[in-house]
mmCIF file of C-alpha atoms in Angstrom:
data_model
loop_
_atom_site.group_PDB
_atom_site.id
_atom_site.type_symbol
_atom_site.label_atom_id
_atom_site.label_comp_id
_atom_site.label_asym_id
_atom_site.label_seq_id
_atom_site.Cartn_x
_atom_site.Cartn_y
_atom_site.Cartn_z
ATOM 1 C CA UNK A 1 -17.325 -0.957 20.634
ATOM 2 C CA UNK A 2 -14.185 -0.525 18.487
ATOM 3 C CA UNK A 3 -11.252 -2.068 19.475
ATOM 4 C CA UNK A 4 -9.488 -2.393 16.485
ATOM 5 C CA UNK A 5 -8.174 0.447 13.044
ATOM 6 C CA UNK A 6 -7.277 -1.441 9.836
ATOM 7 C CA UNK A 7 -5.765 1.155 7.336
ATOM 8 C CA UNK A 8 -4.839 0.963 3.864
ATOM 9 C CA UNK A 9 -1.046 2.428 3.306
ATOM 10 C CA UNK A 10 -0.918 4.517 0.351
ATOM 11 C CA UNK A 11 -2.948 7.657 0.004
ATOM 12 C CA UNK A 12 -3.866 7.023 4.152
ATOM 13 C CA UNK A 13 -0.472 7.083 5.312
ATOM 14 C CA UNK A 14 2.360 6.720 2.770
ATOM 15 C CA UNK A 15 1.950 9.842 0.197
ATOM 16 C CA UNK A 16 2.085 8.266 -3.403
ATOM 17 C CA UNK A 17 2.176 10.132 -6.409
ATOM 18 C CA UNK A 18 1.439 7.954 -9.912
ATOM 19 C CA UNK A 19 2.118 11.052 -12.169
ATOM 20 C CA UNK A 20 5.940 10.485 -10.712
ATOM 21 C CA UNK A 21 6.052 6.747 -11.432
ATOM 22 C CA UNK A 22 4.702 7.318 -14.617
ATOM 23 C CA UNK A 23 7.785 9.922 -15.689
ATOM 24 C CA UNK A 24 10.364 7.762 -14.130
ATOM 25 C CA UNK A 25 9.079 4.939 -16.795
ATOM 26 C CA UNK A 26 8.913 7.823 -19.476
ATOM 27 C CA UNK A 27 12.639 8.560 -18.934
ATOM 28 C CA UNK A 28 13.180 4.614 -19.204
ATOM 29 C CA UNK A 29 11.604 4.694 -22.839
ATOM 30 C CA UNK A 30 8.363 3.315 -21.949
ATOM 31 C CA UNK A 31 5.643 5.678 -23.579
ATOM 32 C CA UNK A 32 2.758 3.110 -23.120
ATOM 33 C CA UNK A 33 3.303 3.202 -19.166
ATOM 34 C CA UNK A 34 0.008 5.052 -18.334
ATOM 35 C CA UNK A 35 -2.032 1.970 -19.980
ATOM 36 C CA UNK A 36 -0.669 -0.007 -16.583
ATOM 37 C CA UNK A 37 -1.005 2.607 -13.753
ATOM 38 C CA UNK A 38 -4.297 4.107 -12.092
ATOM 39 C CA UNK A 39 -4.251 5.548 -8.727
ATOM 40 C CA UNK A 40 -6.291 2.608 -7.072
ATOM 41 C CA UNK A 41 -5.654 -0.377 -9.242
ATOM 42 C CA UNK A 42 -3.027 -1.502 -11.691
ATOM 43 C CA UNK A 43 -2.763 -3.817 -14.958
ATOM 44 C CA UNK A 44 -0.670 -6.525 -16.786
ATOM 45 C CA UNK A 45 2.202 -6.922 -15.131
ATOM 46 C CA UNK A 46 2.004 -4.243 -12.596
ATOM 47 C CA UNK A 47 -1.459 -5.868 -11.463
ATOM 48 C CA UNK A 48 0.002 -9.276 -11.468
ATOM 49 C CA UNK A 49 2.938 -8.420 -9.240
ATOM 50 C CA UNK A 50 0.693 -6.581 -6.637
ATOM 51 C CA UNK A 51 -1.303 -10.207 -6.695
ATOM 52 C CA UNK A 52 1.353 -12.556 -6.534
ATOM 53 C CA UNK A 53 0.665 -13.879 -9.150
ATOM 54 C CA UNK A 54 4.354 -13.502 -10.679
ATOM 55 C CA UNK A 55 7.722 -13.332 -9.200
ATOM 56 C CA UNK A 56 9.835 -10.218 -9.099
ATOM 57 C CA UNK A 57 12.104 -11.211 -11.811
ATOM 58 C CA UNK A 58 8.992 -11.741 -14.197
ATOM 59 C CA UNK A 59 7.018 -8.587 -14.096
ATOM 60 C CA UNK A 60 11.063 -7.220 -14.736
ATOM 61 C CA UNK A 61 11.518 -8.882 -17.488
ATOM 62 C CA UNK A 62 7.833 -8.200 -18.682
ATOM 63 C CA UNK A 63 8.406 -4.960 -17.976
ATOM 64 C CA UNK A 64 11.706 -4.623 -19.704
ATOM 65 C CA UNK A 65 10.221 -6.184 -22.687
ATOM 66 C CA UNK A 66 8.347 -3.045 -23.186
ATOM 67 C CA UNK A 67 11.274 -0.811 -23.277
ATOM 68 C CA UNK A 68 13.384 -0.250 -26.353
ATOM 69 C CA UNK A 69 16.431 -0.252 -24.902
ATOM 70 C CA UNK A 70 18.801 -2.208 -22.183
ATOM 71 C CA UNK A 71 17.404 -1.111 -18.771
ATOM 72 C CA UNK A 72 18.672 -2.927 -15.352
ATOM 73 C CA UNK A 73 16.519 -4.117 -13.002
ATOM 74 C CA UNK A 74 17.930 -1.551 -10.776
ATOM 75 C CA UNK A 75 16.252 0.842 -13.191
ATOM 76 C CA UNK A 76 12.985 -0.286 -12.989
ATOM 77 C CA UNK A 77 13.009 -1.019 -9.690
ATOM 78 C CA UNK A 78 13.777 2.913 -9.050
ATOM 79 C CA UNK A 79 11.094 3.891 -11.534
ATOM 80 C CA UNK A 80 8.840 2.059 -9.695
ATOM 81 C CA UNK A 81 9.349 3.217 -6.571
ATOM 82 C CA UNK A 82 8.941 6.955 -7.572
ATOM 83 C CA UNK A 83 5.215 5.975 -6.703
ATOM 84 C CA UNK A 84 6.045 6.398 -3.034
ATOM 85 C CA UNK A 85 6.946 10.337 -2.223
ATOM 86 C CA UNK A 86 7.234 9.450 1.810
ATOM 87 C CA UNK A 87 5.188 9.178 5.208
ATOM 88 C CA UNK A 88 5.040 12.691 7.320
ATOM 89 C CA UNK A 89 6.714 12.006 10.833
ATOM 90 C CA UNK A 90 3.190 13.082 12.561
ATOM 91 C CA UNK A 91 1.617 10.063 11.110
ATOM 92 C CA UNK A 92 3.621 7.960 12.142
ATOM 93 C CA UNK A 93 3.577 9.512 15.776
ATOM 94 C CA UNK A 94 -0.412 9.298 15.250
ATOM 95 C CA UNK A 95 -0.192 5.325 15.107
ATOM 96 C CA UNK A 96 2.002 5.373 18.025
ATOM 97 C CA UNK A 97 -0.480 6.905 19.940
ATOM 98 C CA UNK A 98 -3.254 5.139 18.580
ATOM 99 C CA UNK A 99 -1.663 2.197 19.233
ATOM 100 C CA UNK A 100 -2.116 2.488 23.054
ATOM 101 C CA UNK A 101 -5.647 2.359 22.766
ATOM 102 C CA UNK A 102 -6.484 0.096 20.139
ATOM 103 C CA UNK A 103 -5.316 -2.527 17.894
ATOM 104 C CA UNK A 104 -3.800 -1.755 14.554
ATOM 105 C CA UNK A 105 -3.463 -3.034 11.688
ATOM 106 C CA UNK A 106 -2.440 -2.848 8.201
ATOM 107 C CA UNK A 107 -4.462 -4.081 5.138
ATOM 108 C CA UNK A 108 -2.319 -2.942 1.352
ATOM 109 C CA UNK A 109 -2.401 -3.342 -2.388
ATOM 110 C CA UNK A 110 1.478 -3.423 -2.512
ATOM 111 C CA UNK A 111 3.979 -5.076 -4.255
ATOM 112 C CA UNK A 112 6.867 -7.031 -2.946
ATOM 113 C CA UNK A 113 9.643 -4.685 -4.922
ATOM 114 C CA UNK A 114 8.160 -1.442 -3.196
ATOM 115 C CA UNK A 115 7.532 -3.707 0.280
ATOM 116 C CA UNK A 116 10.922 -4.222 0.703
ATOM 117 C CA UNK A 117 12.985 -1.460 -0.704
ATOM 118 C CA UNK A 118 11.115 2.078 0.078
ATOM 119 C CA UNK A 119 8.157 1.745 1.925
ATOM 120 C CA UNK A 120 10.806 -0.684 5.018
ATOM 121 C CA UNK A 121 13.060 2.478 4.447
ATOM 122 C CA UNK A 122 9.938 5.099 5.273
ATOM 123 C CA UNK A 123 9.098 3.405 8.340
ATOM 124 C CA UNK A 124 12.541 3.824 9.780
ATOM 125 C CA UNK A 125 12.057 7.697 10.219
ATOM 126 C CA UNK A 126 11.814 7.064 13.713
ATOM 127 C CA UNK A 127 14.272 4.512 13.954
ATOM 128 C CA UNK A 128 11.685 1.967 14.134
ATOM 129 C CA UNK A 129 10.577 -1.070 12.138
ATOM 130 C CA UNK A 130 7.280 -1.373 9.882
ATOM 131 C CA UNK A 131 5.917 -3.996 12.571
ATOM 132 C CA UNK A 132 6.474 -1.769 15.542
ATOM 133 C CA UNK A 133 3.420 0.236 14.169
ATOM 134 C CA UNK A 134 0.940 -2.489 13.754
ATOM 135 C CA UNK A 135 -0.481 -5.381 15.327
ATOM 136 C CA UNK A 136 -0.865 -7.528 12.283
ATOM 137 C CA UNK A 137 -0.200 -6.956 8.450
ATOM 138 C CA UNK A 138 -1.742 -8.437 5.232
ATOM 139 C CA UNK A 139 -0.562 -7.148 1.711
ATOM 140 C CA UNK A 140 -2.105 -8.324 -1.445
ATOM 141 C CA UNK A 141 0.834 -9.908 -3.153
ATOM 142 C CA UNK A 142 0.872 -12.404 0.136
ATOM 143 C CA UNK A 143 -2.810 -12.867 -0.249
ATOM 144 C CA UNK A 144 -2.401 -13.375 -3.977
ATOM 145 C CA UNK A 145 -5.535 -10.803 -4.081
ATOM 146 C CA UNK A 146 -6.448 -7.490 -3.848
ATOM 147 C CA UNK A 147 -8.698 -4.912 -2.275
ATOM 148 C CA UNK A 148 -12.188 -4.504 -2.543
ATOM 149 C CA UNK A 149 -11.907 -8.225 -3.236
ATOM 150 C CA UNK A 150 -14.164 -9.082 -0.046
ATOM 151 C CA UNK A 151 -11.743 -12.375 0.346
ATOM 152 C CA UNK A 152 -8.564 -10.158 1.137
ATOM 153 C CA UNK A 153 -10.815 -8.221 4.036
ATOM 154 C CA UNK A 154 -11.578 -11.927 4.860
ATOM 155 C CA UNK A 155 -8.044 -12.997 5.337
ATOM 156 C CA UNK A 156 -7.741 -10.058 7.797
ATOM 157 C CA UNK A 157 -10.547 -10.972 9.906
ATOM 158 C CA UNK A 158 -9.920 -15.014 10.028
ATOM 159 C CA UNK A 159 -5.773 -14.025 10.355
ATOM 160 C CA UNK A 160 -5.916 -12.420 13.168
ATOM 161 C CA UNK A 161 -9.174 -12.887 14.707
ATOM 162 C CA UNK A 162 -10.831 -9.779 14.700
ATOM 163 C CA UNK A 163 -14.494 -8.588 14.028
ATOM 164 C CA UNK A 164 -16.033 -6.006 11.582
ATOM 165 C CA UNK A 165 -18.169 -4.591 13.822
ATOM 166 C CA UNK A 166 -15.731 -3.991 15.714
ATOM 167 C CA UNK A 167 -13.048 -2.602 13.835
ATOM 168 C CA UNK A 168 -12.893 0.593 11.913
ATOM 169 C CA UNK A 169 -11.186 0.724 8.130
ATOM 170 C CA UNK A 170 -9.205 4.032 6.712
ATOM 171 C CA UNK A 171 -8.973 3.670 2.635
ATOM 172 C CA UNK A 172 -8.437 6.770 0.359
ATOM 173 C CA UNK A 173 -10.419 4.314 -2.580
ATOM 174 C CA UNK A 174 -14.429 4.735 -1.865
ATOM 175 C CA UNK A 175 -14.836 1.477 -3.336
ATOM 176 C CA UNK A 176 -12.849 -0.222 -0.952
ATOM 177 C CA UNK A 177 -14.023 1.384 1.654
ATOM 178 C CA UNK A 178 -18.059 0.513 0.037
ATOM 179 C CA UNK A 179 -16.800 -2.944 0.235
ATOM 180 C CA UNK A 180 -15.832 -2.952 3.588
ATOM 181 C CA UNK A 181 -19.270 -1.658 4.464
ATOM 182 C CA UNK A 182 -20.901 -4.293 3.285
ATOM 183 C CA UNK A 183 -18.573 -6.853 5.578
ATOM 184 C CA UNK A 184 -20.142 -4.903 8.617
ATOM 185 C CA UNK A 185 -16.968 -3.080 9.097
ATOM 186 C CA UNK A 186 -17.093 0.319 10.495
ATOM 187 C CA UNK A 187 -15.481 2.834 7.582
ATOM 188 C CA UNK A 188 -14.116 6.040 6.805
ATOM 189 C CA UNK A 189 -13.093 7.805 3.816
ATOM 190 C CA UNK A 190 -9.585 9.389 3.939
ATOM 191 C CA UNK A 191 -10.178 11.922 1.530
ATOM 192 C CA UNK A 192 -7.306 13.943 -0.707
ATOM 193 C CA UNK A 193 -5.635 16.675 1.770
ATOM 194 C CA UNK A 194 -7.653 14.571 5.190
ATOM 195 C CA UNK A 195 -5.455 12.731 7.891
ATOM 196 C CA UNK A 196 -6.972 9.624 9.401
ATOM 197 C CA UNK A 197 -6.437 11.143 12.585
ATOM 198 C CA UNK A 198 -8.970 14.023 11.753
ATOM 199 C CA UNK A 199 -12.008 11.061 10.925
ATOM 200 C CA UNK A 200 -11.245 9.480 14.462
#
């Protein structure tokens, strides 16, 4: 019996768009910016933000040290940001509704510059706060790991108490959603141009 919906953010809900990121950097000066970005995983700096594993004020500075010229960190952080495009108002009436009927909750690869600046602001649409659409949250840079590391999908279960068998997990990456699988958690596979709300 499912009781519970664990969904990844971007590509399920929040649109994302790397190519847009990726030009926003360009404009900054920094040509190499497609050696850090992929559409399900990140490197250097990028990676190690979305992990934890270094502050804010590091990965800008690591960043800025691959510029060639002065860049604020209000720069970057906009650059970055250009990753998110939005969330369409019907999903976020979706998880409303869902949310009468089961438990929901969030599981991410984020980072704690895009946490806090854009994606808070495209939860607000409704006038509502990020937490008013889930039950629980966990986000890799809290975790200090990231999906399909089986020990974040670990930290969801143990958090908050929940079963894989009886909880069903939306993820745009198939290899996240293969390593779900294997934890005995029900899946599907939130295709490009599919809503979640279609694979219910």
């Amino acid at each position: 019996m499912v009781k519970n919906l664990l969904f990844d953010l971007g590509g399920v809900i929040m649109d994302i768009r790397r190519e847009n990121c990726e030009q926003a950097f360009r404009e900054l000066g920094m040509e190499c910016i497609g050696d850090y970005l992929g559409d399900y995983g990140q490197k250097g700096p990028f990676a190690e933000l979305e992990e934890g594993m270094i502050t804010e004020q590091e990965f800008r500075d690591r960043v800025r040290a691959l510029i060639p010229r002065e860049v604020t960190d209000e720069e970057i952080d906009r650059a970055f940001n250009r990753f998110l495009t939005g969330i369409p108002v019907k999903r976020l009436e979706e998880l409303r509704r869902l949310r009468k009927d089961y438990r929901l909750y969030l599981l991410s690869n984020t980072n704690s510059i895009m946490w806090r600046q854009d994606i808070a602001k495209y939860f607000r649409q409704e006038g509502r706060e990020l937490d008013d659409y889930f039950d629980g949250i966990v986000t890799s840079f809290e975790a200090k790991c990231c999906k399909p590391d089986p020990a974040i999908f670990r930290r969801v279960t143990d958090k908050f108490g929940i079963l894989p068998e009886e909880t069903v997990f939306f993820d745009d990456s198939k290899a996240n959603v293969e390593a779900a699988a294997k934890l005995g958690f029900g899946t599907r596979h939130v295709a490009p141009g599919t809503e979640f709300y279609e694979l219910l």
